[in-house]
Coordinates of C-alpha atoms in Angstrom, one line a residue:
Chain H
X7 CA 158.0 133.6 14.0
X8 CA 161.3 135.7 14.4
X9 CA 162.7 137.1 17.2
X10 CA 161.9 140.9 16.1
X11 CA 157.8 139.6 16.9
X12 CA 159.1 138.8 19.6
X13 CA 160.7 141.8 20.5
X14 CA 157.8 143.8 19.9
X15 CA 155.5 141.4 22.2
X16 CA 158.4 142.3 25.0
X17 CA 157.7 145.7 24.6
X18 CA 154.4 145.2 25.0
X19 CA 154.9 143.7 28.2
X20 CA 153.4 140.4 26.7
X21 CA 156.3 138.0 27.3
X22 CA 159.1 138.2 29.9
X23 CA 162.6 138.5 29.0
X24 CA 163.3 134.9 30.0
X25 CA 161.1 133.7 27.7
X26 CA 162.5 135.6 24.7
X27 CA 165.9 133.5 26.3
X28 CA 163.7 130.2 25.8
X29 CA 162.2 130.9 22.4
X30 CA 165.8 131.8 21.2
X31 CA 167.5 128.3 21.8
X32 CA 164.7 125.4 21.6
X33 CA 161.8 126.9 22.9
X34 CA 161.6 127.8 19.0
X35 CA 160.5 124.0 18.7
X36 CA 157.6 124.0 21.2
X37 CA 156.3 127.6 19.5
X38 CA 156.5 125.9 16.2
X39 CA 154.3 123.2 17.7
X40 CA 151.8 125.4 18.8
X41 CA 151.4 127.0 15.9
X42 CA 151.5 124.0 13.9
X43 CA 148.0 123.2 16.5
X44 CA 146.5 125.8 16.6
X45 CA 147.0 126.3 12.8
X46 CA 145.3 123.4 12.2
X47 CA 142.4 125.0 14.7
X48 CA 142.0 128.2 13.0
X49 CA 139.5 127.5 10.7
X50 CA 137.0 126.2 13.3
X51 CA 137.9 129.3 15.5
X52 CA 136.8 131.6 12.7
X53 CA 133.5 130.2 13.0
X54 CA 133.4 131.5 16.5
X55 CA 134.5 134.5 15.9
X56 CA 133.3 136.0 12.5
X57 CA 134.8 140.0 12.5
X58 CA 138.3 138.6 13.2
X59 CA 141.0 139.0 10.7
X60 CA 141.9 135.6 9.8
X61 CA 145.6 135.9 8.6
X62 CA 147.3 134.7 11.0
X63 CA 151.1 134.5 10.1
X64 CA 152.9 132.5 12.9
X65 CA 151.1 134.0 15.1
X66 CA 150.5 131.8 18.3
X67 CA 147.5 132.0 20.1
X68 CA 144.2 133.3 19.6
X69 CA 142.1 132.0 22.3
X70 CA 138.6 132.9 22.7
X71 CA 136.6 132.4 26.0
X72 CA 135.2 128.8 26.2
X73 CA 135.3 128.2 22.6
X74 CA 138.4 127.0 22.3
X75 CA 139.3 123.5 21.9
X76 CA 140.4 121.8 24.3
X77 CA 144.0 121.6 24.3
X78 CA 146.0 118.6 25.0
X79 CA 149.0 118.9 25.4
X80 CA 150.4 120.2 28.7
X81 CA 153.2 122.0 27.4
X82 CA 151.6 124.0 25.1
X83 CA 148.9 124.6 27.5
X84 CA 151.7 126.6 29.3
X85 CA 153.0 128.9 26.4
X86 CA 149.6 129.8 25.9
X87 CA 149.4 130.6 29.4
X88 CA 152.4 132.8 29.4
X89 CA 151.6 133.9 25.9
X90 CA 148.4 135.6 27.0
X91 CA 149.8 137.0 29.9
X92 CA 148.5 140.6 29.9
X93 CA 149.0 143.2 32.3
X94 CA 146.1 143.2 34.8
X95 CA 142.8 145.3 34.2
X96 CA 140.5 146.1 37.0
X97 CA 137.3 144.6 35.7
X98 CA 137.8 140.6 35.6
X99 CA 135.7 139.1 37.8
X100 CA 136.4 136.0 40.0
X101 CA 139.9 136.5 40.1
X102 CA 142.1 134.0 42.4
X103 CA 145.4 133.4 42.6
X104 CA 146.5 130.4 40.5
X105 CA 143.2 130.8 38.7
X106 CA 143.1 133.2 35.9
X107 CA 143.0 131.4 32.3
X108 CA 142.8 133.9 29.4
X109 CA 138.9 134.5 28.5
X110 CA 139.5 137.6 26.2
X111 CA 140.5 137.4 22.5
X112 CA 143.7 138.5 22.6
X113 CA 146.3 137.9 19.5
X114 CA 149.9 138.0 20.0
X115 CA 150.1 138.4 16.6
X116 CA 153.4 140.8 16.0
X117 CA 153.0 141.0 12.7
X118 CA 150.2 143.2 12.3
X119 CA 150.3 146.5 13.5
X120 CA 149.3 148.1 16.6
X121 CA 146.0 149.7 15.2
X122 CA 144.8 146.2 14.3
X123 CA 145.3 145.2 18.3
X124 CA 143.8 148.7 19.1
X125 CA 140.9 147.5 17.3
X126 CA 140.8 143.9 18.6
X127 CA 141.3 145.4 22.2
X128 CA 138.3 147.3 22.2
X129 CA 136.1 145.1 21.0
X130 CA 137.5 142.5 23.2
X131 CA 137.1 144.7 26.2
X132 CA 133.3 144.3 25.7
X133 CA 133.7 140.5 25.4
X134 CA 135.8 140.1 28.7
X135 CA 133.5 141.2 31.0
X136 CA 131.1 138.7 30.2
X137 CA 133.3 135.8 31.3
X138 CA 134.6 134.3 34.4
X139 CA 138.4 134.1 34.6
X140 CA 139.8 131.0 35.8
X141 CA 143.1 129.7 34.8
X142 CA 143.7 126.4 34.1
X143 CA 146.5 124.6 36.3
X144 CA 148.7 122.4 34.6
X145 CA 147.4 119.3 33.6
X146 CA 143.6 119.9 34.1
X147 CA 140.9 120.1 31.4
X148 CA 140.2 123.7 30.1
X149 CA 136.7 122.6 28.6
X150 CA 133.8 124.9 29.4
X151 CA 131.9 121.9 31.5
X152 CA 135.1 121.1 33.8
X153 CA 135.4 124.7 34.2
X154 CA 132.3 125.5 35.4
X155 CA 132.5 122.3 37.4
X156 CA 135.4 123.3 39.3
X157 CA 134.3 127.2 39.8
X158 CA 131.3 125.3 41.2
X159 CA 133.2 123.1 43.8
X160 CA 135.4 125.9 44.9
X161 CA 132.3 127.9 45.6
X162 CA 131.2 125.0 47.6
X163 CA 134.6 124.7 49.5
X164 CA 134.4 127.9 50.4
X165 CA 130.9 128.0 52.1
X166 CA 132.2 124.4 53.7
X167 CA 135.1 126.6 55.3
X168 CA 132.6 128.8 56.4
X169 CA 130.4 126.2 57.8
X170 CA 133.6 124.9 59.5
X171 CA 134.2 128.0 62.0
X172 CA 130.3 128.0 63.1
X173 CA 129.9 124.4 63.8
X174 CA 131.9 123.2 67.1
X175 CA 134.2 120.5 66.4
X176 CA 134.4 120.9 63.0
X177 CA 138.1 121.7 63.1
X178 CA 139.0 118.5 64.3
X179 CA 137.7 116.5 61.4
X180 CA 138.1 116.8 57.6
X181 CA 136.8 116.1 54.6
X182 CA 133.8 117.0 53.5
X183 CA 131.8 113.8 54.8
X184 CA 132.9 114.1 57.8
X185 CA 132.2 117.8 58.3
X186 CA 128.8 117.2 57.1
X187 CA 128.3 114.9 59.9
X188 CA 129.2 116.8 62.3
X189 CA 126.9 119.7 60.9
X190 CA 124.3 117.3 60.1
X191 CA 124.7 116.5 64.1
X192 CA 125.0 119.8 65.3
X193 CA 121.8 121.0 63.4
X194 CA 120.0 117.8 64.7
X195 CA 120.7 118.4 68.3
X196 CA 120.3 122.2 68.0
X197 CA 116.4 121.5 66.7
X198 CA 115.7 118.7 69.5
X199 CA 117.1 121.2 72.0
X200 CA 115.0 123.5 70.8
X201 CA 111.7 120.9 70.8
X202 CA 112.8 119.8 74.8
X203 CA 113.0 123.4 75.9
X204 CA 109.4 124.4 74.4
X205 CA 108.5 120.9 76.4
X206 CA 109.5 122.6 79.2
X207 CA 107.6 126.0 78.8
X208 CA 104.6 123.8 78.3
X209 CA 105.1 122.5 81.8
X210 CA 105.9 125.9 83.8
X211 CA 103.3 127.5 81.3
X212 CA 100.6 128.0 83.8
X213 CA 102.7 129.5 86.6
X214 CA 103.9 131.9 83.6
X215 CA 101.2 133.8 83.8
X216 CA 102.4 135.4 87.1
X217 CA 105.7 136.0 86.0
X218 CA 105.1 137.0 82.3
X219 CA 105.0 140.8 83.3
X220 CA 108.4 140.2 84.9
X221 CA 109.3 138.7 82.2
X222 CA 108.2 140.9 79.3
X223 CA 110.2 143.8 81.4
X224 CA 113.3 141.9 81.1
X225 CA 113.3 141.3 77.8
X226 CA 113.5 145.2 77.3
X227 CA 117.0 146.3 78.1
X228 CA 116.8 150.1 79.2
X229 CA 120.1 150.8 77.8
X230 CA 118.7 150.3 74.0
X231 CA 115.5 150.7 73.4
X232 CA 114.4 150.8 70.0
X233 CA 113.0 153.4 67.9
X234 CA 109.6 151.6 67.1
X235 CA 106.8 150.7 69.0
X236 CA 107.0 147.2 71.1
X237 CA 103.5 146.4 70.8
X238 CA 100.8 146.4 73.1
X239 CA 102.6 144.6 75.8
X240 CA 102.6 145.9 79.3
X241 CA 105.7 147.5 79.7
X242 CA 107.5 148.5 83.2
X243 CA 110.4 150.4 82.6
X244 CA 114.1 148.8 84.2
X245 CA 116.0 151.0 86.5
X246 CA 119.1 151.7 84.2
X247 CA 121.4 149.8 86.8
X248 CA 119.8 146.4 86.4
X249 CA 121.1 144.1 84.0
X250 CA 119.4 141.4 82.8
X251 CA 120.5 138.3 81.7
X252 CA 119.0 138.2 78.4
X253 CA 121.1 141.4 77.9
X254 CA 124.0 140.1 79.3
X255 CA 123.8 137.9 76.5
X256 CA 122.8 140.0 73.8
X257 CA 126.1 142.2 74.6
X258 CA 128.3 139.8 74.1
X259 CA 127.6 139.9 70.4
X260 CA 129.1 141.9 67.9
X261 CA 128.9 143.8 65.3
X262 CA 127.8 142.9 62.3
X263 CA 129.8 143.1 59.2
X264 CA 128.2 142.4 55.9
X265 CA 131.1 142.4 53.6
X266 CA 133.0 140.2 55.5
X267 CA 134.7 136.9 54.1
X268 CA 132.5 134.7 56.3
X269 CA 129.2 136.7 57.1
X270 CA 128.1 133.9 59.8
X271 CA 131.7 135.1 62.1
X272 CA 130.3 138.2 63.4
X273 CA 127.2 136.6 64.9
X274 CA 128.8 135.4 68.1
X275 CA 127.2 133.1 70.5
X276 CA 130.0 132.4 72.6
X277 CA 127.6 131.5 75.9
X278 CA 125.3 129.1 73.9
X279 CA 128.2 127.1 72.6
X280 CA 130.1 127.0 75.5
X281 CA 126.7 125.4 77.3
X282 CA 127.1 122.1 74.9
X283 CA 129.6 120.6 73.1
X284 CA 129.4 117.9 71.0
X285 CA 132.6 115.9 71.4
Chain C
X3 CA 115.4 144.6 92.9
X4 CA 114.5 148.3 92.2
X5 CA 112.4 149.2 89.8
X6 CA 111.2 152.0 89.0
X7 CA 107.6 151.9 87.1
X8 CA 107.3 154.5 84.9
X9 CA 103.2 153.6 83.6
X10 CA 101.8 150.8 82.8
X11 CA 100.5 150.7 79.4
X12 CA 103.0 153.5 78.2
X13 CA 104.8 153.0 74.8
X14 CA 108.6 154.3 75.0
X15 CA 110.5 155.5 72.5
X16 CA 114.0 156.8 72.5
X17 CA 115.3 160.3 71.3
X18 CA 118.2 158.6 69.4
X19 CA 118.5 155.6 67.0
X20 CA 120.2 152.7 68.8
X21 CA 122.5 150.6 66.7
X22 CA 121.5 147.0 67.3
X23 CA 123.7 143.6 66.4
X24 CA 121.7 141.0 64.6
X25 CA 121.8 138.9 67.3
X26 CA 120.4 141.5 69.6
X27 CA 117.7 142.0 66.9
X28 CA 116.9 138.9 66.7
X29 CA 116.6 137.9 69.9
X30 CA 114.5 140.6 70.6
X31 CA 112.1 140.3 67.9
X32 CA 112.1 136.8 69.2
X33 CA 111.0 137.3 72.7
X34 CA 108.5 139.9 71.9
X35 CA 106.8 137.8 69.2
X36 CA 107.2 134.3 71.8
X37 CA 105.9 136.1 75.2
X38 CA 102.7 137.5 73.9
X39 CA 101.7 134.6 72.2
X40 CA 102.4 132.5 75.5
X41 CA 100.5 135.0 77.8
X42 CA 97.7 134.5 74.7
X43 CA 97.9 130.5 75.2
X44 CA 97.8 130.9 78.6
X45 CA 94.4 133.4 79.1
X46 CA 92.7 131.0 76.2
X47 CA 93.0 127.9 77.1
X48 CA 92.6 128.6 81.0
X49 CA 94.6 126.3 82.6
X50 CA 93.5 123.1 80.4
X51 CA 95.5 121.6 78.4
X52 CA 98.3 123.1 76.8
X53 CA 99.9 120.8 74.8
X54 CA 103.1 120.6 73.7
X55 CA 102.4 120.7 70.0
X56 CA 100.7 124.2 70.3
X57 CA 103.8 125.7 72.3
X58 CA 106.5 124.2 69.8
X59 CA 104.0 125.6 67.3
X60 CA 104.3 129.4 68.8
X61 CA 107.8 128.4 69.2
X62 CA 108.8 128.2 65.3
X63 CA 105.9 130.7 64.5
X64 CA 108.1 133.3 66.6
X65 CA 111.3 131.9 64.8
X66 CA 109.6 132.6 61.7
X67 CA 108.7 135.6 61.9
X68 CA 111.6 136.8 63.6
X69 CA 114.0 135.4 60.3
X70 CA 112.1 136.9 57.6
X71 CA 115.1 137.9 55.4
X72 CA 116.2 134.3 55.2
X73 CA 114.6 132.1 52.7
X74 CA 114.3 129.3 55.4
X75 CA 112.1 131.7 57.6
X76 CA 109.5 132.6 54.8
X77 CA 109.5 128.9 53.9
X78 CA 108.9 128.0 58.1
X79 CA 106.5 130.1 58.2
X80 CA 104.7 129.3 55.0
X81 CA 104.3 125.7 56.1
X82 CA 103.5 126.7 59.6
X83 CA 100.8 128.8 58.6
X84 CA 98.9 126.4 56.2
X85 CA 99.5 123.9 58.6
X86 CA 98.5 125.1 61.8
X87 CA 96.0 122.5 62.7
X88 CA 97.9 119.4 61.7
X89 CA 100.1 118.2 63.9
X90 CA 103.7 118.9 63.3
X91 CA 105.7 115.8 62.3
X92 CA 108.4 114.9 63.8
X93 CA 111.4 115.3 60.8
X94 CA 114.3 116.0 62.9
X95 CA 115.1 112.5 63.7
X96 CA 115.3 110.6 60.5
X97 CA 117.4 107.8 60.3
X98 CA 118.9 107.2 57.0
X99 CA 120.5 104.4 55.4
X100 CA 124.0 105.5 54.8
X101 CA 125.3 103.7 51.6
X102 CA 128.8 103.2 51.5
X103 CA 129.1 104.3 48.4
X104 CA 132.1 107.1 48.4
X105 CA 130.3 109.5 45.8
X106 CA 126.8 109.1 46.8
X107 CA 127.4 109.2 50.8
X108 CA 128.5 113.1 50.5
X109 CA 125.1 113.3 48.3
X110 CA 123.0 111.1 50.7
X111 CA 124.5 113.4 53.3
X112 CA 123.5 116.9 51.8
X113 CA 120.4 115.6 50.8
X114 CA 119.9 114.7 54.6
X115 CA 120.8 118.6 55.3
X116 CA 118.2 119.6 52.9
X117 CA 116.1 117.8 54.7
X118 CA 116.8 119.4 57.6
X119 CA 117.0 123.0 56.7
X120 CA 113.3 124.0 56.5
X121 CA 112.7 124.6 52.9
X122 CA 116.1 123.1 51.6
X123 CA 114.5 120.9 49.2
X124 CA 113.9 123.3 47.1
X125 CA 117.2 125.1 47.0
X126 CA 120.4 123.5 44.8
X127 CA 123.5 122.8 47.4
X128 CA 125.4 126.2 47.0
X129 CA 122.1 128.2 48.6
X130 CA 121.3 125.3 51.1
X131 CA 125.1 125.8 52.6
X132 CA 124.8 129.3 52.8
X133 CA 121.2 128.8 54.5
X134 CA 122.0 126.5 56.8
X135 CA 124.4 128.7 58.4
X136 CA 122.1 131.3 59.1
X137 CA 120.1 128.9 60.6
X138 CA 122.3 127.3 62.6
X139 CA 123.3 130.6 64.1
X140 CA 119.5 131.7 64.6
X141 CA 118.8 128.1 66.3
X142 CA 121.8 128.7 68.8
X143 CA 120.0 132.4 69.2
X144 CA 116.5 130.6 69.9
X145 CA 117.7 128.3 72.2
X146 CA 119.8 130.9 74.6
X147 CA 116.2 132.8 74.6
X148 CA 114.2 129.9 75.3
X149 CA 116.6 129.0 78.2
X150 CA 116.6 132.3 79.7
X151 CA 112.9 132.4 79.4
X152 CA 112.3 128.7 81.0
X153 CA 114.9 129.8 83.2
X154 CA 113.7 133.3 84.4
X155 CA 110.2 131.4 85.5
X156 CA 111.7 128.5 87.5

């Protein structure tokens, strides 16, 4: 491949200048590798990909989404990388920072014209929105089962992290078997709080009957009532100036946002954790 | 205390639409299923007995019903419901065997979790974390209501 392809790919905002500096001096050898691999490659990679013009004349990389081989070696693992660097389109999904590997067909092949890439492009645009972008890091397997594998575990991280804020005393330990504890804990004494409290209303039970008209007025806060019917309850209404406790606590919650990084955050119950702790 | 008593078996509605927090939401769909059924346990059985089992039992029903947009809600009150005269076993304190195995003890542990999570068997470990944190937030809710309630009356 000569430097004029390589021109042209500049133009196309395909390779950065330094790279052009690389290719000029010795990265020439680690091109010529690649090419030399993925020449070797190309006739499997037709079978993926039937309506593809096949001559590929030093030109590097044709990757397809997950039907690829595997590719060893680490360097040229990072050409292609840079290679396929394209500039940005709005529709990839899953994007993250370090995380982005080439799914689409792209060719970087200079030496056919542009209305050959026009053509690859579009057809390509339909492919790339079927496929989850996720780049390889250096040194990591770019197979289909470790990818999924790791978009898997990041999607478990990520609901960990989550689980992290809610629970108390999650901060102070990590690692996932240790949070898990904790939350395993937590959860455990949250549902034998729960059984002891409804072992007390069992008790108190009978003398509830006299107070469960009080009681059924103070669930209903006068300052919100709602829209709908409450039921057949016997209802007394509140004097707007009395506050009740149960609507002390209620106002101490916010809003909820659904669209937030961590759904669970807005969903305070600052009084109820403060009353135990587990450490 | 003044109160003024507008009627007794009135229903209220408001002129304008009242935006409500979940938690708010909850906890009031929570007291006004839990209080009914109490007053209803109370006039039935008369002062007899009134078990414990039968009070946790309105206890999760009113969780239940009060989480319906949560898979671990329907699931509660699925097995509450077609279990209502059985008596509830007791799953929350299982004590189990910890291998010291590094890979399998995170398994061992989120299989414990599934355990748990009402319903988490049946969900693969991405949907169980998710659940659980609802549910841990909708316990904490449950328990601040039950306190005020047990609270209120002694």
């Amino acid at each position: 491949m000569d430097l004029t392809g390589l021109r042209w790919l500049q133009q196309q905002q395909m390779v950065p200048p330094e790279f052009l500096q690389m290719l000029g001096s010795d990265g020439r050898e680690e091109l010529r590798r690649v090419e030399n691999y993925l020449g070797h490659n190309l006739d499997v990679l037709q079978s993926f990909r039937p309506g593809y013009d096949t001559t590929i004349d030093g030109c590097i990389s044709r990757t397809s989404s997950f039907q690829m081989e595997p590719v060893k070696n680490n360097e040229e693992n990072r050409v292609i990388a840079l290679l396929n660097k394209r500039k940005p389109e709005g529709k990839t999904e899953k994007r993250e920072k370090k995380k982005k590997i080439k799914a689409e067909d792209e060719t970087e092949s200079s030496m056919k014209g542009k209305s050959n890439m026009s053509n690859r492009e579009t057809s390509s645009d339909i492919q790339k929105q079927d496929y989850i972008h996720v780049r390889a890091r250096r040194g990591e397997a770019t197979d289909r089962h470790s990818l999924a594998e790791r978009a898997r575990r990041e999607k478990i991280s990520k609901k960990m992290k989550c689980l992290q804020e809610i629970v108390p005393g999650c901060n102070k330990v990590t690692g996932k078997a240790g949070m898990l504890d904790e939350i395993i804990n937590y959860v455990q004494s949250l549902q034998q709080q729960v059984v002891f409290l409804s072992m007390k209303l069992s008790f108190i039970n009978p003398e509830l009957e006299f107070h469960i008209n009080e009681l059924s007025s103070m669930m209903v806060d006068s300052r919100s009532f709602p829209l709908h019917q409450q039921g057949s309850l016997d209802y007394s209404v509140i004097n707007s100036n009395q506050t009740t406790s149960l609507g002390a606590k209620m106002e101490t919650s916010s809003s909820w946002d659904v669209h937030s990084h961590c759904p669970y955050n807005n969903l305070r119950t600052d009084s109820v954790s403060s009353l135990f702790s587990l450490k | 205390m003044e109160r003024q008593i507008i009627s007794k078996k009135k229903q209220v509605f408001s002129v304008e639409p009242t935006k409500l927090s979940p938690s708010e939401v909850f906890t009031r769909k929570y007291t006004s299923h839990l209080v009914p059924a109490l007053k209803k346990l109370n006039m039935d059985k008369n002062s007899s007995q009134i078990n414990q089992v039968t009070v946790k039992h309105e206890v999760d029903m009113a969780l239940a019903l009060s989480a319906q947009e949560f898979a671990w809600g329907r699931f509660l009150l699925q097995k509450l419901s077609s279990a209502d005269s059985k008596s509830s076993s007791s799953n929350q304190t299982q004590i189990l065997e910890r291998s010291n195995d590094e890979d399998g003890e995170i398994e061992e542990k989120m299989k414990e979790l599934q355990e748990l999570l009402p319903g988490g068997k049946e969900m693969n470990v991405e949907e169980m974390l998710s659940e659980i944190g609802n549910y841990i937030k909708y316990l904490e809710l449950q328990t601040s209501a039950l306190k005020t309630i047990v609270q209120d009356t002694t």
